[in-house]
PDB file of C-alpha atoms in Angstrom:
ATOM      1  CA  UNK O1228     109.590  76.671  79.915  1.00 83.00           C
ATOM      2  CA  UNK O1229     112.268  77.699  82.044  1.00 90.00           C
ATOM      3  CA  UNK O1230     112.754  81.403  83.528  1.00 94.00           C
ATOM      4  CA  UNK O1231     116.129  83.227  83.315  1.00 97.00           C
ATOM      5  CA  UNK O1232     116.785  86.650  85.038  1.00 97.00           C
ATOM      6  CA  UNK O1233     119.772  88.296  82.564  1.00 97.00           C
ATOM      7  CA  UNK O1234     121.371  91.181  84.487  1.00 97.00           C
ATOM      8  CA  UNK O1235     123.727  92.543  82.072  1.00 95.00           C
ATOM      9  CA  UNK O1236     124.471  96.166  80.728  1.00 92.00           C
ATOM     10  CA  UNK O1237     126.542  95.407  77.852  1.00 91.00           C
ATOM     11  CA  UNK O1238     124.095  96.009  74.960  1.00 93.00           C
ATOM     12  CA  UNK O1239     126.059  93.730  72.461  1.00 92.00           C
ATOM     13  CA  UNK O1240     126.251  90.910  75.084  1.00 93.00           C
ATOM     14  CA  UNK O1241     122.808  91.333  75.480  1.00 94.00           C
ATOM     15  CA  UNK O1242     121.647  90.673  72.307  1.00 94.00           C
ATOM     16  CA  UNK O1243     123.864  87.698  71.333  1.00 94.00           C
ATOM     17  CA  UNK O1244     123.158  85.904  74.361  1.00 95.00           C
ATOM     18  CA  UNK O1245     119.412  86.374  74.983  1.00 96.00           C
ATOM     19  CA  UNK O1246     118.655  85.162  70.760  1.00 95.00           C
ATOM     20  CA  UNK O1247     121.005  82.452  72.366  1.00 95.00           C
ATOM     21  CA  UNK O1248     119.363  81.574  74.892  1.00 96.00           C
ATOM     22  CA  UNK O1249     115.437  82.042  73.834  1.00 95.00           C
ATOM     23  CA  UNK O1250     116.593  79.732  70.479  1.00 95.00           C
ATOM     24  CA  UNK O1251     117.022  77.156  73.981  1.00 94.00           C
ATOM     25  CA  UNK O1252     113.553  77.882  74.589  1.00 93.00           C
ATOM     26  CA  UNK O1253     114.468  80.092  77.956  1.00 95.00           C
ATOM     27  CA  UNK O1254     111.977  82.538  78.653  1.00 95.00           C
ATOM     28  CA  UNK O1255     114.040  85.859  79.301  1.00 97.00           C
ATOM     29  CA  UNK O1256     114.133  88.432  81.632  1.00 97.00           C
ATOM     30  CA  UNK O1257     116.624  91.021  80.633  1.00 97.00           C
ATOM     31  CA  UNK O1258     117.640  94.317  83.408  1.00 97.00           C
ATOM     32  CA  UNK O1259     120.168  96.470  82.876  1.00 96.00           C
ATOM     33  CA  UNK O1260     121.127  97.304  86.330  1.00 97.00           C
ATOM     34  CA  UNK O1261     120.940  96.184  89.976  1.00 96.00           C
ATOM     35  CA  UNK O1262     117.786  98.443  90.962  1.00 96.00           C
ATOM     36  CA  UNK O1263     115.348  96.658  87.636  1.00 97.00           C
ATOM     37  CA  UNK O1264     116.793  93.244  88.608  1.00 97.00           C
ATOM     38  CA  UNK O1265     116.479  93.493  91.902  1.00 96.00           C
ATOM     39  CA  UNK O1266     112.802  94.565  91.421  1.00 96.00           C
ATOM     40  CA  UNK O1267     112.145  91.878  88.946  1.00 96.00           C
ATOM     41  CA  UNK O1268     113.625  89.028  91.624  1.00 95.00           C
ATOM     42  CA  UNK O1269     110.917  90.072  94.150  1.00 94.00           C
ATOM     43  CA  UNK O1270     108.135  90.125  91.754  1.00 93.00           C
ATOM     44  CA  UNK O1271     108.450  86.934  89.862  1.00 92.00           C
ATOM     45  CA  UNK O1272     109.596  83.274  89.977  1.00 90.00           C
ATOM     46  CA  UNK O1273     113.134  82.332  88.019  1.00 93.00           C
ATOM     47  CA  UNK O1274     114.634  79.155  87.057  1.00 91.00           C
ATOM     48  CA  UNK O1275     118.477  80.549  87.688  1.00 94.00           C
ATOM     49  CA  UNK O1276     119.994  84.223  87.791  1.00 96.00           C
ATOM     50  CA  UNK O1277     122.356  84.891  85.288  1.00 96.00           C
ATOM     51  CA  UNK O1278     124.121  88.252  86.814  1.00 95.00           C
ATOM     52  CA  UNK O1279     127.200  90.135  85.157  1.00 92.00           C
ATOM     53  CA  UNK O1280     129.437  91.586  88.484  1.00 89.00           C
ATOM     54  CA  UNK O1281     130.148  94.682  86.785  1.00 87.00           C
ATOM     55  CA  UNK O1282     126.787  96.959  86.790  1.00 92.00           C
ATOM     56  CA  UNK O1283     126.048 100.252  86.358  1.00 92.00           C
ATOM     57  CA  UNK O1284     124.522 100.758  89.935  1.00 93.00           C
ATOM     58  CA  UNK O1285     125.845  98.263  92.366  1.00 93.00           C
ATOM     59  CA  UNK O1286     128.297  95.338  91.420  1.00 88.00           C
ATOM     60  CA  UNK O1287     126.449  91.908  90.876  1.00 91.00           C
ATOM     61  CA  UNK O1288     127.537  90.066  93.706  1.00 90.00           C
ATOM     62  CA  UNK O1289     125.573  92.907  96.280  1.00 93.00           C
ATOM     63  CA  UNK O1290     122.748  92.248  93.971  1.00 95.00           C
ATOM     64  CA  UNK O1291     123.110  88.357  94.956  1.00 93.00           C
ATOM     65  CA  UNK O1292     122.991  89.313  98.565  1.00 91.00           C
ATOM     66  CA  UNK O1293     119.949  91.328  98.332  1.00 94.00           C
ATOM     67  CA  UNK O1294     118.351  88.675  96.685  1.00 93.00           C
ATOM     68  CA  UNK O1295     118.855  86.061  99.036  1.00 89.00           C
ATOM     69  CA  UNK O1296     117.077  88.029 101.552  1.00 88.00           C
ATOM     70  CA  UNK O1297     113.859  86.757 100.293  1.00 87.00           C
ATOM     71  CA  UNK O1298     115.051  83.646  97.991  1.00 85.00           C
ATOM     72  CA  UNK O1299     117.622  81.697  98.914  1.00 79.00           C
ATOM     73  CA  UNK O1300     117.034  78.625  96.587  1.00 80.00           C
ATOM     74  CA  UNK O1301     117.213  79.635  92.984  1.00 88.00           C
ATOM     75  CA  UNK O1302     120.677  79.329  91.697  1.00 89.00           C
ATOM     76  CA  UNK O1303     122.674  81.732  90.157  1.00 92.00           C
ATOM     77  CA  UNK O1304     125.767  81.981  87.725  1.00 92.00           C
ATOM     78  CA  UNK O1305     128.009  84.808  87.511  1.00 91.00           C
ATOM     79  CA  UNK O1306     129.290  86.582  84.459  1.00 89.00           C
ATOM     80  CA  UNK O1307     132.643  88.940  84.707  1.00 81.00           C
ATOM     81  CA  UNK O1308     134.945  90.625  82.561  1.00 76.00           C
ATOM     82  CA  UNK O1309     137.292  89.718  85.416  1.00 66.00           C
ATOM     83  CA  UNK O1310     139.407  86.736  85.919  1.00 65.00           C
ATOM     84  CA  UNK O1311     141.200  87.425  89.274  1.00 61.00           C
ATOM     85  CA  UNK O1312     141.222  84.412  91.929  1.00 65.00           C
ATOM     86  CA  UNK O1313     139.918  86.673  94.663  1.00 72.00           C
ATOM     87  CA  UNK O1314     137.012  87.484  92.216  1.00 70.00           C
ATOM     88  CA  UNK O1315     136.224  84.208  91.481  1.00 70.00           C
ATOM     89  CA  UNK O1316     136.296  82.767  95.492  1.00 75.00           C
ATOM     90  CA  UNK O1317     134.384  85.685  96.184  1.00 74.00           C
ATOM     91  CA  UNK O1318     131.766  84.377  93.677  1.00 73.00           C
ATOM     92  CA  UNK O1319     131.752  80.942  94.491  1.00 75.00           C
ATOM     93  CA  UNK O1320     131.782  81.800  98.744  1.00 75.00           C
ATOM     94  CA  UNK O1321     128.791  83.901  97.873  1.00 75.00           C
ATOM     95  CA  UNK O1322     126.814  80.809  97.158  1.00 77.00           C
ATOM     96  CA  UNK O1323     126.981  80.996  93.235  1.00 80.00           C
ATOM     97  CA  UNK O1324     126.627  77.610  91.632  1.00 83.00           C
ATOM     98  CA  UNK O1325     129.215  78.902  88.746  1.00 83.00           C
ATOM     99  CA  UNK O1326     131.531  81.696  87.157  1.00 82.00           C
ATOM    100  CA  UNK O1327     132.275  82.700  83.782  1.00 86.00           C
ATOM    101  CA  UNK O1328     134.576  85.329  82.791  1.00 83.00           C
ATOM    102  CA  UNK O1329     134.516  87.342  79.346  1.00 84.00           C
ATOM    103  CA  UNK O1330     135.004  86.255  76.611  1.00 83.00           C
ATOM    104  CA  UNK O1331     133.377  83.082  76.851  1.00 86.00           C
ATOM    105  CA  UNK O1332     132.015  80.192  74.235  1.00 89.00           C
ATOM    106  CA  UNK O1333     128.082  80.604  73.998  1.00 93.00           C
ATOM    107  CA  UNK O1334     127.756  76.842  73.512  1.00 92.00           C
ATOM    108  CA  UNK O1335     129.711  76.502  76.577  1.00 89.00           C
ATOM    109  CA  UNK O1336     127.815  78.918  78.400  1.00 92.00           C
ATOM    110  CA  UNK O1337     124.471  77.380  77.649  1.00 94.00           C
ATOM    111  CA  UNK O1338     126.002  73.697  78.450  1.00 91.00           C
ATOM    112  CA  UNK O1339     126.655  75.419  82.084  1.00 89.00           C
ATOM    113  CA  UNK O1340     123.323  76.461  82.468  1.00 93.00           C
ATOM    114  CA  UNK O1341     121.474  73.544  81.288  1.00 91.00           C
ATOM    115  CA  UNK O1342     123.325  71.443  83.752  1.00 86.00           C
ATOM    116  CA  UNK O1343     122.754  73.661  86.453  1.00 86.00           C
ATOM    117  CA  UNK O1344     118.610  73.580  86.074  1.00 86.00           C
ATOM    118  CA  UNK O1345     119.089  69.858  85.270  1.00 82.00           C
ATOM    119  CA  UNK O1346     120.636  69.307  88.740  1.00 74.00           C
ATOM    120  CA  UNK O1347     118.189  71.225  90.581  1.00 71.00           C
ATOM    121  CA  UNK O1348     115.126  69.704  88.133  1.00 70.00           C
ATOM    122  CA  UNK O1349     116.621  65.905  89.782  1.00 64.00           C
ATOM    123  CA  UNK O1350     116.416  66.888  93.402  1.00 62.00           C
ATOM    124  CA  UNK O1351     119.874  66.139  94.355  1.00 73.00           C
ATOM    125  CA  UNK O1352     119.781  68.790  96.915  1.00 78.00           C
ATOM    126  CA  UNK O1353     118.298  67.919 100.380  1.00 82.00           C
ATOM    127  CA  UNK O1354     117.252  71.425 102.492  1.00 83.00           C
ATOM    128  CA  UNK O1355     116.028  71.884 105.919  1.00 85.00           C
ATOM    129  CA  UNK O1356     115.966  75.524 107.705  1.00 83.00           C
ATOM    130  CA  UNK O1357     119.580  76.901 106.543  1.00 82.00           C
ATOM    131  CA  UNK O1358     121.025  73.312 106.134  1.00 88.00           C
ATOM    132  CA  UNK O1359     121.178  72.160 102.214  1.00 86.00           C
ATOM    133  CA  UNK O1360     123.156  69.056 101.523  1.00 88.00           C
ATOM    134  CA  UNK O1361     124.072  68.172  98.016  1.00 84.00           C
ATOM    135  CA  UNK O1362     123.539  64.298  97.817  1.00 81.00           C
ATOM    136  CA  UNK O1363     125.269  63.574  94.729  1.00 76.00           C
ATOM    137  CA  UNK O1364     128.673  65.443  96.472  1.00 78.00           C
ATOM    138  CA  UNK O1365     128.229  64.906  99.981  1.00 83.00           C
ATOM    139  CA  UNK O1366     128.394  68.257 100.882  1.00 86.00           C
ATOM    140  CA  UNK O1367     126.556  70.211 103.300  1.00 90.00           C
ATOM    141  CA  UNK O1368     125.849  74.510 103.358  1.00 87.00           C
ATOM    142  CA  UNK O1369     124.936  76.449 106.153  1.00 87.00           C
ATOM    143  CA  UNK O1370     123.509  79.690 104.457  1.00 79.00           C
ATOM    144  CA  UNK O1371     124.643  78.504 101.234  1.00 74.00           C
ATOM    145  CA  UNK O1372     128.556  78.522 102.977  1.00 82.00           C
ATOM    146  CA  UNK O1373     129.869  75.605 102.636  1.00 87.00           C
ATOM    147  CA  UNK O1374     131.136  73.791 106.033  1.00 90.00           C
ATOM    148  CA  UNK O1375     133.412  70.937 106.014  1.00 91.00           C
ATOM    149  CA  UNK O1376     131.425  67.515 107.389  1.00 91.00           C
ATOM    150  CA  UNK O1377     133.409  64.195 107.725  1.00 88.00           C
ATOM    151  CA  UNK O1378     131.594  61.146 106.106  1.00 85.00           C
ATOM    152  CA  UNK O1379     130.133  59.673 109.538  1.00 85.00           C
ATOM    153  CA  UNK O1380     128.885  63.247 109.986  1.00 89.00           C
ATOM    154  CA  UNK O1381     127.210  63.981 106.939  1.00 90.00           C
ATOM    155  CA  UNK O1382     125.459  60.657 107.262  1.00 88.00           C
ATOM    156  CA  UNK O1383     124.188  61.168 110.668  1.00 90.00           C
ATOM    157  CA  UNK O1384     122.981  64.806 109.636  1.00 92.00           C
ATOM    158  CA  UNK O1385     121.370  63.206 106.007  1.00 90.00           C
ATOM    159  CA  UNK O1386     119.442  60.518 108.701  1.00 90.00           C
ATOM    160  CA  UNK O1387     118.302  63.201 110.902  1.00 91.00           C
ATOM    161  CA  UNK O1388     117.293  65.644 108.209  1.00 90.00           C
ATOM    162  CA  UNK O1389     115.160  62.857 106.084  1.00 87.00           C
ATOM    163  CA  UNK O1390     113.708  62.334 109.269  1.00 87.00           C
ATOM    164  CA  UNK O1391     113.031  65.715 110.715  1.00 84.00           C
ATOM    165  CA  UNK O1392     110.134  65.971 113.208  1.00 85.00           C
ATOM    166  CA  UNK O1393     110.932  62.807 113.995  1.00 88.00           C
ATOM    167  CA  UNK O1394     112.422  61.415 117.188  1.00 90.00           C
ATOM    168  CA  UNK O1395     114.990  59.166 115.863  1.00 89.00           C
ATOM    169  CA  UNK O1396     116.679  56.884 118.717  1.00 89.00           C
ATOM    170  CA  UNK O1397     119.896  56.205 119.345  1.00 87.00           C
ATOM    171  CA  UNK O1398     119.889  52.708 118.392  1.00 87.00           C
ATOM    172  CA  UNK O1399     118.223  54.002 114.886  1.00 84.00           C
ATOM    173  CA  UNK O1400     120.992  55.958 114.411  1.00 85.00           C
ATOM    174  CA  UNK O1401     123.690  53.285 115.338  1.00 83.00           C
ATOM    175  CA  UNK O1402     122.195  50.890 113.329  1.00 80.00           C
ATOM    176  CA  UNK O1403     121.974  53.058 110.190  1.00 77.00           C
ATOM    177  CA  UNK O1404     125.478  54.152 110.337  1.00 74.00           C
ATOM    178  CA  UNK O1405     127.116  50.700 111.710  1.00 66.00           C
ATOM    179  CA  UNK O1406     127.357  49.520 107.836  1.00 53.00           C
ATOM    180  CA  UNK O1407     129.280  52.709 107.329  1.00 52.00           C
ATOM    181  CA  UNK O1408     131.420  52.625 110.096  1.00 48.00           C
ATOM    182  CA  UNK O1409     130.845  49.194 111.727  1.00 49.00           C
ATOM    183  CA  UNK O1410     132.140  48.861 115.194  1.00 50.00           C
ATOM    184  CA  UNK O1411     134.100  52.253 115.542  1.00 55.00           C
ATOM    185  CA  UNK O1412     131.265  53.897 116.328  1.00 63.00           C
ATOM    186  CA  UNK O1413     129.618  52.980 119.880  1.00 72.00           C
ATOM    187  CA  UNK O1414     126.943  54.941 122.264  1.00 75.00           C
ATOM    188  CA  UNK O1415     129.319  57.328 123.852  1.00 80.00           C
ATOM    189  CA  UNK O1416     130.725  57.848 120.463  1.00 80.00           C
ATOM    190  CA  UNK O1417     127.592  58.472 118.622  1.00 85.00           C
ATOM    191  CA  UNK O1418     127.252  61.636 121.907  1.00 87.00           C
ATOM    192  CA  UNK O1419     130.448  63.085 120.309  1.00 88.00           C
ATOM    193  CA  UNK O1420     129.760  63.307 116.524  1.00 87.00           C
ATOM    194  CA  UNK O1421     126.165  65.104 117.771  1.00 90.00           C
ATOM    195  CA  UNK O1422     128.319  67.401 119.641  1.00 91.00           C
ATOM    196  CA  UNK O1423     130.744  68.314 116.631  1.00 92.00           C
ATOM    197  CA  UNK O1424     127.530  68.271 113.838  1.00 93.00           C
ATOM    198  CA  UNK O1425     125.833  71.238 115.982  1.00 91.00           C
ATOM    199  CA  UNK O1426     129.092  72.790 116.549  1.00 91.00           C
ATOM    200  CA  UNK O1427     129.264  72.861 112.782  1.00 92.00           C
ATOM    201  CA  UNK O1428     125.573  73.768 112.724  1.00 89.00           C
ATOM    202  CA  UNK O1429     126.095  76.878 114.695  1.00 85.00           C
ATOM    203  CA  UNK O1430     123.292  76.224 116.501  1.00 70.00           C
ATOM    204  CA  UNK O1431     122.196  73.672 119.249  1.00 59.00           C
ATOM    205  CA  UNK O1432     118.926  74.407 118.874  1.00 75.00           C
ATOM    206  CA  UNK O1433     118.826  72.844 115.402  1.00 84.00           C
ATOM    207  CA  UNK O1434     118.868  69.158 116.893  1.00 90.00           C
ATOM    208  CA  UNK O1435     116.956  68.793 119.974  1.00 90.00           C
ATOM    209  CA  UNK O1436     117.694  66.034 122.447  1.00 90.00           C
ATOM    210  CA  UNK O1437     114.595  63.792 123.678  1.00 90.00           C
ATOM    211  CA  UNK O1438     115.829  62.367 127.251  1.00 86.00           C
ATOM    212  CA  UNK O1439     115.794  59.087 127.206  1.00 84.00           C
ATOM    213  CA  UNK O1440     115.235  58.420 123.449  1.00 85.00           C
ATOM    214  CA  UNK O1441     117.355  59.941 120.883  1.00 89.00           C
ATOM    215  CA  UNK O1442     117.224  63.477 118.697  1.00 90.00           C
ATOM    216  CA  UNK O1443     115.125  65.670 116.773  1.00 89.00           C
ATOM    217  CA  UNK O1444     115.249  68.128 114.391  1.00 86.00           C
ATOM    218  CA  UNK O1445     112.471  70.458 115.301  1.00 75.00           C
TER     219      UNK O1445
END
């Protein structure tokens, strides 16, 4: 059975959507503010937060933040009354893997949800350190930001990241990516894109070079 944390204060909201949602067969966590949620986060193990932005103690997206001091992999979804753009971005930059403002279509709701857990349940994510790559949309987050890769460079990071505590040589890497690329990419090449995926990384420590061989992710 799957776990929901429901942060919501709205007491009609909360009733429709929680019979909703446990007639789904969600086991349900409902708190009423930031504090109780944020409480209920650090003591137990959740499937996907479902948090409203507008709270009676602090707004939902702080309670995000706190959250992913000490879990930074289950998802969350955001609920609003509001339906600004800057709102929305805001949710979405924060690492949110959805927003939906008020009123909204319960059906539609629990669709969003159940496709959420569905893509976690199939492992289409791929996370080392602070580095998560979605495989099925060849993206990659830093922090849960997203950063902008170019195809050759999301390859040679997905190689290196399969692979990590591995020394993976040069010649590996060429040959692995010389399908993808075929003869555009060459030695001194292959010296650049490393340059430009740690630049991207924010850290050079991330990918360690081994003289004389090739790279490592320690």
């Amino acid at each position: 059975m799957k776990r929901l944390l429901f942060v919501e204060d709205d007491f009609a909201i909360i009733l429709g959507l929680q019979y909703a949602l446990e007639q789904e067969k969600y086991c349900v966590t409902v708190c009423k503010n930031a504090k109780a949620a944020l409480q209920a986060a650090k003591e137990n193990t959740y499937d996907l937060f479902l948090l409203d932005i507008s709270l009676p103690d602090h707004d939902g997206f702080w309670l995000y933040e706190k959250i992913k001091e000490f879990d930074t992999e289950t998802p969350a979804l955001f609920l609003t009354a509001r339906d600004e753009e800057e709102a929305i971005i805001h949710g979405l930059e924060s690492g949110a893997e959805d927003y939906v403002t008020k009123p909204f279509k319960t059906r539609e709701l629990l669709l969003r949800i159940q496709k959420i857990i569905k893509r976690r349940e199939k492992n289409t994510f791929l996370t080392y350190r602070d580095i998560e790559l979605d495989l099925d949309a060849n993206k990659v987050y830093i922090k849960q930001k997203q950063i902008e890769f170019t195809a050759l460079e999301y390859r040679i990071l997905l190689i290196l990241i399969s692979n990590h505590g591995k020394v993976i040589t040069r010649e590996i890497l060429l040959e692995h990516i010389w399908d993808f690329a075929g003869n555009f990419v060459n030695d001194n090449t292959l010296t650049v894109y490393i340059k430009r995926i740690r630049e991207k990384l924010g850290d050079a420590n991330y990918i360690k070079t081994i003289k004389g061989s090739g790279y490592r992710l320690e």
